[in-house]
Coordinates of C-alpha atoms in Angstrom, one line a residue:
X1073 CA -85.3 -20.5 151.6
X1074 CA -89.0 -20.3 151.7
X1075 CA -90.6 -18.7 148.6
X1076 CA -92.3 -16.0 150.6
X1077 CA -89.0 -14.6 152.0
X1078 CA -87.5 -11.4 150.6
X1079 CA -84.9 -12.2 147.9
X1080 CA -82.8 -9.9 145.7
X1081 CA -82.1 -11.0 142.2
X1082 CA -78.5 -10.5 141.3
X1083 CA -77.1 -10.6 137.7
X1084 CA -74.6 -13.4 137.2
X1085 CA -71.8 -11.0 136.2
X1086 CA -72.1 -9.0 139.4
X1087 CA -72.0 -12.2 141.4
X1088 CA -68.8 -13.3 139.6
X1089 CA -67.3 -9.8 140.2
X1090 CA -68.2 -10.0 143.9
X1091 CA -66.7 -13.5 144.1
X1092 CA -63.5 -12.3 142.4
X1093 CA -63.2 -9.4 144.9
X1094 CA -63.7 -11.8 147.9
X1095 CA -61.0 -14.1 146.5
X1096 CA -58.6 -11.1 146.1
X1097 CA -59.2 -10.3 149.8
X1098 CA -58.4 -14.0 150.6
X1099 CA -55.2 -13.7 148.6
X1100 CA -54.2 -10.5 150.6
X1101 CA -54.8 -12.3 153.9
X1102 CA -52.8 -15.3 152.6
X1103 CA -49.9 -13.1 151.5
X1104 CA -49.8 -11.4 154.8
X1105 CA -50.0 -14.6 156.9
X1106 CA -47.5 -16.6 154.8
X1107 CA -44.6 -14.1 154.9
X1108 CA -42.7 -16.2 157.4
X1109 CA -39.1 -17.1 157.7
X1110 CA -38.1 -20.5 156.1
X1111 CA -34.8 -20.8 158.0
X1112 CA -36.4 -23.0 160.7
X1113 CA -38.7 -25.5 158.9
X1114 CA -38.9 -27.7 162.0
X1115 CA -40.9 -25.1 163.9
X1116 CA -44.0 -26.0 161.9
X1117 CA -44.3 -29.7 162.7
X1118 CA -43.8 -32.1 165.6
X1119 CA -40.6 -34.0 165.9
X1120 CA -42.5 -36.7 167.9
X1121 CA -44.5 -37.3 164.7
X1122 CA -41.3 -37.8 162.7
X1123 CA -40.0 -40.4 165.2
X1124 CA -43.3 -42.3 165.2
X1125 CA -43.3 -42.1 161.4
X1126 CA -40.1 -44.0 161.1
X1127 CA -41.3 -46.6 163.5
X1128 CA -44.5 -47.1 161.5
X1129 CA -42.9 -47.0 158.0
X1130 CA -40.0 -49.4 158.9
X1131 CA -41.9 -51.7 161.4
X1132 CA -39.7 -50.7 164.4
X1133 CA -41.1 -51.5 167.8
X1134 CA -42.1 -48.6 170.1
X1135 CA -44.0 -48.6 173.3
X1136 CA -45.9 -45.4 172.4
X1137 CA -46.8 -46.2 168.8
X1138 CA -50.5 -46.7 169.7
X1139 CA -50.9 -43.4 171.6
X1140 CA -51.7 -41.5 168.3
X1141 CA -53.5 -42.6 165.2
X1142 CA -51.1 -43.1 162.3
X1143 CA -52.2 -40.5 159.7
X1144 CA -50.4 -37.5 161.1
X1145 CA -47.1 -39.3 161.8
X1146 CA -47.0 -41.1 158.4
X1147 CA -47.8 -38.0 156.4
X1148 CA -45.3 -35.8 158.4
X1149 CA -42.6 -38.4 158.0
X1150 CA -43.1 -38.8 154.2
X1151 CA -43.0 -35.1 153.7
X1152 CA -40.3 -33.9 156.1
X1153 CA -38.1 -36.9 156.2
X1154 CA -38.5 -38.4 152.7
X1155 CA -40.0 -35.6 150.6
X1156 CA -38.2 -33.1 148.3
X1157 CA -36.8 -29.9 149.8
X1158 CA -39.4 -27.7 148.1
X1159 CA -42.2 -29.7 149.6
X1160 CA -40.7 -29.5 153.1
X1161 CA -40.5 -25.7 152.7
X1162 CA -44.0 -25.2 151.4
X1163 CA -46.0 -28.1 152.9
X1164 CA -47.7 -25.9 155.7
X1165 CA -48.7 -23.3 153.2
X1166 CA -50.0 -25.9 150.7
X1167 CA -52.1 -27.5 153.4
X1168 CA -53.6 -24.1 154.4
X1169 CA -54.3 -23.2 150.8
X1170 CA -55.9 -26.6 150.2
X1171 CA -58.1 -26.1 153.3
X1172 CA -59.2 -22.7 151.9
X1173 CA -60.0 -24.3 148.5
X1174 CA -62.1 -26.9 150.3
X1175 CA -64.0 -24.2 152.2
X1176 CA -64.6 -22.4 148.9
X1177 CA -66.0 -25.6 147.3
X1178 CA -68.1 -26.4 150.3
X1179 CA -69.7 -22.9 150.0
X1180 CA -70.3 -23.5 146.3
X1181 CA -71.9 -26.8 146.9
X1182 CA -74.1 -25.4 149.6
X1183 CA -75.2 -22.2 147.9
X1184 CA -73.3 -20.4 145.1
X1185 CA -69.9 -19.1 143.9
X1186 CA -70.5 -16.0 146.0
X1187 CA -71.1 -18.2 149.1
X1188 CA -67.9 -20.0 148.4
X1189 CA -65.8 -16.8 148.1
X1190 CA -67.3 -15.4 151.3
X1191 CA -66.8 -18.7 153.2
X1192 CA -63.1 -18.7 152.2
X1193 CA -62.7 -15.1 153.4
X1194 CA -64.4 -15.8 156.7
X1195 CA -62.2 -18.8 157.2
X1196 CA -59.0 -16.9 156.3
X1197 CA -59.9 -14.2 158.9
X1198 CA -61.1 -16.6 161.6
X1199 CA -58.5 -19.4 161.5
X1200 CA -54.8 -18.3 161.7
X1201 CA -52.0 -20.1 159.9
X1202 CA -50.8 -22.8 162.2
X1203 CA -48.2 -24.9 160.3
X1204 CA -48.4 -28.6 159.7
X1205 CA -49.7 -29.7 163.1
X1206 CA -52.3 -32.3 164.2
X1207 CA -55.4 -30.1 164.0
X1208 CA -54.4 -28.5 160.7
X1209 CA -54.3 -31.8 158.9
X1210 CA -57.5 -32.9 160.7
X1211 CA -59.3 -29.7 159.6
X1212 CA -58.4 -30.6 156.0
X1213 CA -59.8 -34.1 156.3
X1214 CA -63.0 -33.0 158.0
X1215 CA -63.6 -30.5 155.3
X1216 CA -62.9 -33.1 152.6
X1217 CA -65.5 -35.4 154.3
X1218 CA -68.0 -32.5 154.4
X1219 CA -67.5 -31.7 150.7
X1220 CA -68.1 -35.4 149.7
X1221 CA -71.2 -35.5 152.0
X1222 CA -72.8 -32.3 150.5
X1223 CA -71.9 -33.3 147.0
X1224 CA -73.5 -36.8 147.5
X1225 CA -76.6 -35.2 149.0
X1226 CA -76.9 -32.8 146.1
X1227 CA -76.4 -35.5 143.5
X1228 CA -79.0 -37.7 145.1
X1229 CA -81.5 -34.8 145.3
X1230 CA -81.0 -34.0 141.7
X1231 CA -81.2 -37.7 140.4
X1232 CA -83.9 -38.8 142.9
X1233 CA -81.9 -42.0 143.3
X1234 CA -79.2 -43.5 145.5
X1235 CA -75.8 -44.6 144.2
X1236 CA -73.7 -47.1 146.2
X1237 CA -70.4 -45.6 145.0
X1238 CA -71.3 -42.2 146.4
X1239 CA -72.0 -43.6 149.8
X1240 CA -68.8 -45.6 149.6
X1241 CA -66.8 -42.4 148.8
X1242 CA -68.4 -40.8 151.8
X1243 CA -67.6 -43.7 154.0
X1244 CA -63.9 -43.7 152.9
X1245 CA -63.7 -39.9 153.4
X1246 CA -65.0 -40.3 157.0
X1247 CA -62.6 -43.2 157.5
X1248 CA -59.7 -40.9 156.6
X1249 CA -60.7 -38.6 159.5
X1250 CA -60.6 -41.6 161.9
X1251 CA -57.0 -42.3 160.9
X1252 CA -56.2 -38.8 162.2
X1253 CA -58.5 -38.4 165.2
X1254 CA -61.3 -40.5 166.6
X1255 CA -64.1 -38.0 167.5
X1256 CA -66.2 -38.7 164.4
X1257 CA -66.4 -42.4 165.1
X1258 CA -70.2 -42.2 165.8
X1259 CA -71.0 -39.8 163.0
X1260 CA -71.5 -42.4 160.3
X1261 CA -74.2 -44.1 162.4
X1262 CA -75.9 -40.7 163.1
X1263 CA -75.8 -39.8 159.5
X1264 CA -77.2 -43.2 158.5
X1265 CA -80.1 -42.6 161.0
X1266 CA -80.8 -39.2 159.4
X1267 CA -80.8 -40.7 155.9
X1268 CA -83.1 -43.5 157.0
X1269 CA -85.5 -41.0 158.5
X1270 CA -85.3 -38.8 155.4
X1271 CA -86.3 -41.7 153.2
X1272 CA -89.1 -42.7 155.4
X1273 CA -90.4 -39.1 155.3
X1274 CA -90.2 -39.2 151.5
X1275 CA -92.0 -42.5 151.4
X1276 CA -89.1 -44.2 149.5
X1277 CA -87.3 -47.5 150.4
X1278 CA -84.4 -47.1 152.8
X1279 CA -81.0 -47.5 151.1
X1280 CA -79.9 -50.6 153.1
X1281 CA -76.8 -51.4 151.1
X1282 CA -75.7 -47.7 150.9
X1283 CA -76.1 -47.3 154.7
X1284 CA -74.1 -50.4 155.3
X1285 CA -71.2 -49.0 153.1
X1286 CA -71.4 -45.7 155.0
X1287 CA -71.2 -47.3 158.4
X1288 CA -68.7 -50.1 157.6
X1289 CA -66.1 -48.5 155.3
X1290 CA -64.7 -46.0 157.9
X1291 CA -63.8 -48.9 160.2
X1292 CA -62.4 -51.0 157.3
X1293 CA -59.7 -48.4 157.0
X1294 CA -58.8 -49.0 160.6
X1295 CA -58.2 -52.7 160.2
X1296 CA -54.4 -52.4 159.4
X1297 CA -54.0 -50.2 162.4
X1298 CA -55.8 -52.7 164.7
X1299 CA -53.6 -55.5 163.4
X1300 CA -50.4 -53.4 164.1
X1301 CA -51.5 -52.8 167.6
X1302 CA -52.3 -56.5 168.1
X1303 CA -48.9 -57.6 166.9
X1304 CA -47.1 -54.9 168.9
X1305 CA -49.0 -55.1 172.2
X1306 CA -51.3 -58.1 172.1
X1307 CA -54.3 -55.8 172.6
X1308 CA -57.2 -54.8 170.3
X1309 CA -56.8 -51.0 170.1
X1310 CA -59.4 -49.4 167.7
X1311 CA -58.2 -45.8 168.1
X1312 CA -55.7 -44.1 170.4
X1313 CA -54.5 -46.2 173.3
X1314 CA -55.0 -44.3 176.6
X1315 CA -54.8 -40.8 175.0
X1316 CA -58.2 -39.6 176.2
X1317 CA -58.0 -41.2 179.7
X1318 CA -57.3 -38.1 181.7
X1319 CA -59.8 -36.0 179.7
X1320 CA -62.5 -38.7 180.5
X1321 CA -61.6 -38.6 184.2
X1322 CA -61.6 -34.8 184.5
X1323 CA -64.7 -34.6 182.4
X1324 CA -66.6 -36.9 184.7
X1325 CA -65.4 -34.7 187.7
X1326 CA -66.9 -31.6 186.1
X1327 CA -63.9 -29.7 184.8
X1328 CA -64.6 -27.3 182.0
X1329 CA -61.1 -26.8 180.5
X1330 CA -58.4 -29.4 179.9
X1331 CA -55.7 -29.9 182.6
X1332 CA -52.2 -30.3 181.4
X1333 CA -49.7 -32.7 183.0
X1334 CA -49.7 -36.3 184.2
X1335 CA -52.7 -36.6 186.5
X1336 CA -51.8 -40.0 188.1
X1337 CA -53.4 -39.3 191.5
X1338 CA -57.0 -38.8 190.5
X1339 CA -59.7 -41.1 189.2
X1340 CA -59.6 -44.9 188.9
X1341 CA -56.5 -47.0 188.9
X1342 CA -54.8 -47.9 185.6
X1343 CA -56.4 -51.4 185.7
X1344 CA -60.0 -50.2 186.1
X1345 CA -62.3 -49.4 183.2
X1346 CA -62.2 -45.6 182.9
X1347 CA -65.4 -45.4 180.8
X1348 CA -67.4 -47.4 183.4
X1349 CA -66.0 -45.2 186.2
X1350 CA -66.8 -42.0 184.3
X1351 CA -70.4 -43.1 183.7
X1352 CA -70.8 -44.0 187.3
X1353 CA -69.5 -40.6 188.4
X1354 CA -71.9 -38.9 186.0
X1355 CA -74.9 -40.8 187.4
X1356 CA -73.9 -40.1 191.0
X1357 CA -73.5 -36.3 190.3
X1358 CA -75.6 -35.5 187.3
X1359 CA -76.0 -31.8 188.0
X1360 CA -72.3 -31.4 188.3
X1361 CA -71.8 -33.0 184.9
X1362 CA -74.6 -31.2 183.2
X1363 CA -73.4 -27.8 184.5
X1364 CA -69.9 -28.6 183.2
X1365 CA -71.3 -29.6 179.8
X1366 CA -73.3 -26.3 179.6
X1367 CA -70.2 -24.3 180.5
X1368 CA -68.1 -26.1 177.8
X1369 CA -70.8 -25.4 175.3
X1370 CA -70.8 -21.8 176.2
X1371 CA -67.0 -21.7 175.9
X1372 CA -67.2 -23.0 172.4
X1373 CA -69.9 -20.6 171.4
X1374 CA -67.9 -17.7 172.8
X1375 CA -64.8 -18.5 170.6
X1376 CA -66.5 -17.1 167.4
X1377 CA -69.9 -16.0 168.5
X1378 CA -70.9 -14.2 165.2
X1379 CA -69.9 -17.2 163.1
X1380 CA -71.8 -19.6 165.3
X1381 CA -74.9 -17.3 165.3
X1382 CA -74.8 -17.1 161.5
X1383 CA -74.4 -20.8 161.2
X1384 CA -77.4 -21.5 163.4
X1385 CA -79.4 -19.0 161.4
X1386 CA -78.3 -20.8 158.2
X1387 CA -79.6 -24.1 159.7
X1388 CA -83.0 -22.5 160.2
X1389 CA -83.1 -20.8 156.8
X1390 CA -82.3 -23.9 154.9
X1391 CA -84.0 -26.4 157.2
X1392 CA -85.7 -28.1 154.2
X1393 CA -82.4 -28.5 152.4
X1394 CA -80.8 -32.0 152.9
X1395 CA -77.3 -30.5 152.1
X1396 CA -77.6 -27.9 154.8
X1397 CA -79.2 -30.3 157.3
X1398 CA -76.3 -32.7 157.0
X1399 CA -73.6 -30.0 157.5
X1400 CA -75.5 -28.7 160.5
X1401 CA -75.7 -32.2 161.8
X1402 CA -71.9 -32.6 161.4
X1403 CA -71.2 -29.3 163.2
X1404 CA -73.7 -30.0 166.0
X1405 CA -72.2 -33.5 166.5
X1406 CA -68.6 -32.2 166.5
X1407 CA -69.4 -29.6 169.2
X1408 CA -71.5 -32.1 171.3
X1409 CA -69.0 -35.0 171.3
X1410 CA -66.2 -32.6 172.4
X1411 CA -68.2 -31.0 175.1
X1412 CA -68.7 -34.4 176.8
X1413 CA -65.1 -33.9 178.1
X1414 CA -63.0 -30.8 179.0
X1415 CA -62.2 -28.5 176.0
X1416 CA -59.6 -26.1 174.8
X1417 CA -59.7 -23.8 171.8
X1418 CA -57.5 -25.9 169.5
X1419 CA -59.9 -28.8 169.6
X1420 CA -62.3 -26.7 167.4
X1421 CA -59.8 -25.7 164.7
X1422 CA -61.4 -28.3 162.5
X1423 CA -64.9 -26.9 163.2
X1424 CA -64.5 -23.3 162.1
X1425 CA -64.1 -23.9 158.3
X1426 CA -67.3 -25.8 158.3
X1427 CA -69.0 -23.1 160.4
X1428 CA -67.6 -20.5 158.0
X1429 CA -69.4 -22.2 155.0
X1430 CA -72.7 -22.3 156.9
X1431 CA -72.3 -18.6 158.0
X1432 CA -71.6 -17.6 154.4
X1433 CA -74.7 -19.4 153.1
X1434 CA -76.9 -17.4 155.6
X1435 CA -75.2 -14.1 154.5
X1436 CA -75.9 -14.8 150.9
X1437 CA -79.4 -16.2 151.5
X1438 CA -81.1 -13.0 150.3
X1439 CA -79.2 -12.9 147.1
X1440 CA -80.6 -15.1 144.3
X1441 CA -78.4 -15.0 141.2
X1442 CA -80.1 -14.7 137.8
X1443 CA -78.7 -18.0 136.9
X1444 CA -80.3 -19.5 140.0
X1445 CA -77.0 -20.9 141.2
X1446 CA -78.3 -21.2 144.7
X1447 CA -80.5 -24.2 143.7
X1448 CA -77.9 -26.4 142.2
X1449 CA -74.4 -27.6 143.1
X1450 CA -71.4 -25.8 141.5

């Protein structure tokens, strides 16, 4: 925050008491949400993921093995086919609790203990328990990457120096998200551009080696996946093979929400390049595409308007903080890349925990603990 803005100095003990109260509220929300029946464990994961897991783990041929990235199938198979009974029973809850812990630590890294507790409470209220599905695991991985990113930024700010291993850790964390879903594939390059501009503004040499690690390591993790697809189909498949085809087509045609079903009668033929066709459509009808993009953006903002408003306010309050800037950059990129194509609410389940941490930092912006926790990482 700017020095001239109004701040309230809060004793450390009161901040800790408030954090404890917030975490007690989180525990109450958790207890209410997790009182589910455990007689039907299979209702909390996908049997398709189990089938694909066995194909991947045992090297069995399957025509649809490249439709989804491998992380979800492999983790689901290891837990629900090969894991102990207690883990099968409690895996969905452990995943959700782990996600709440990462939201708490992200709030701590951004601002303070109080910010972490408030972020966890906001996330528990905004994001319902959803089992061990695709977006639940993806939300955990995106939060993990956000924590590593903010921690690395805080350490670099404190030490006034770059460390290659921190950028390597960030690259690997972003690579884990690419093994689950592909939307963040451009984010390492966007973040590298931001870091380059930040160094130029500070008048210090650009971290060439660190930026190379940040951009290259996410795709190094995909090399075994690419080799598997080459051996099974004879094609170089970087991410999901054909999964986004109909979304790209309907996006270029100006649809706002996703259409379910097999849309074989619209768009180009299966042999044509769908990306080239979509770009051509957008250039032919730019107003149609821009209107659809604006409506998709409005749809996203209307899902949790108060959280989004507080997150935007946080970006303005802490616009001089590299940690906040990078999290805002991640959230803005996530929304923008999804709004290029038709959307549905579940696409943004991985966004709300990050937005909750930003919103909590703006709510605690006027409180400055006596220990000055807001100016260092937890």
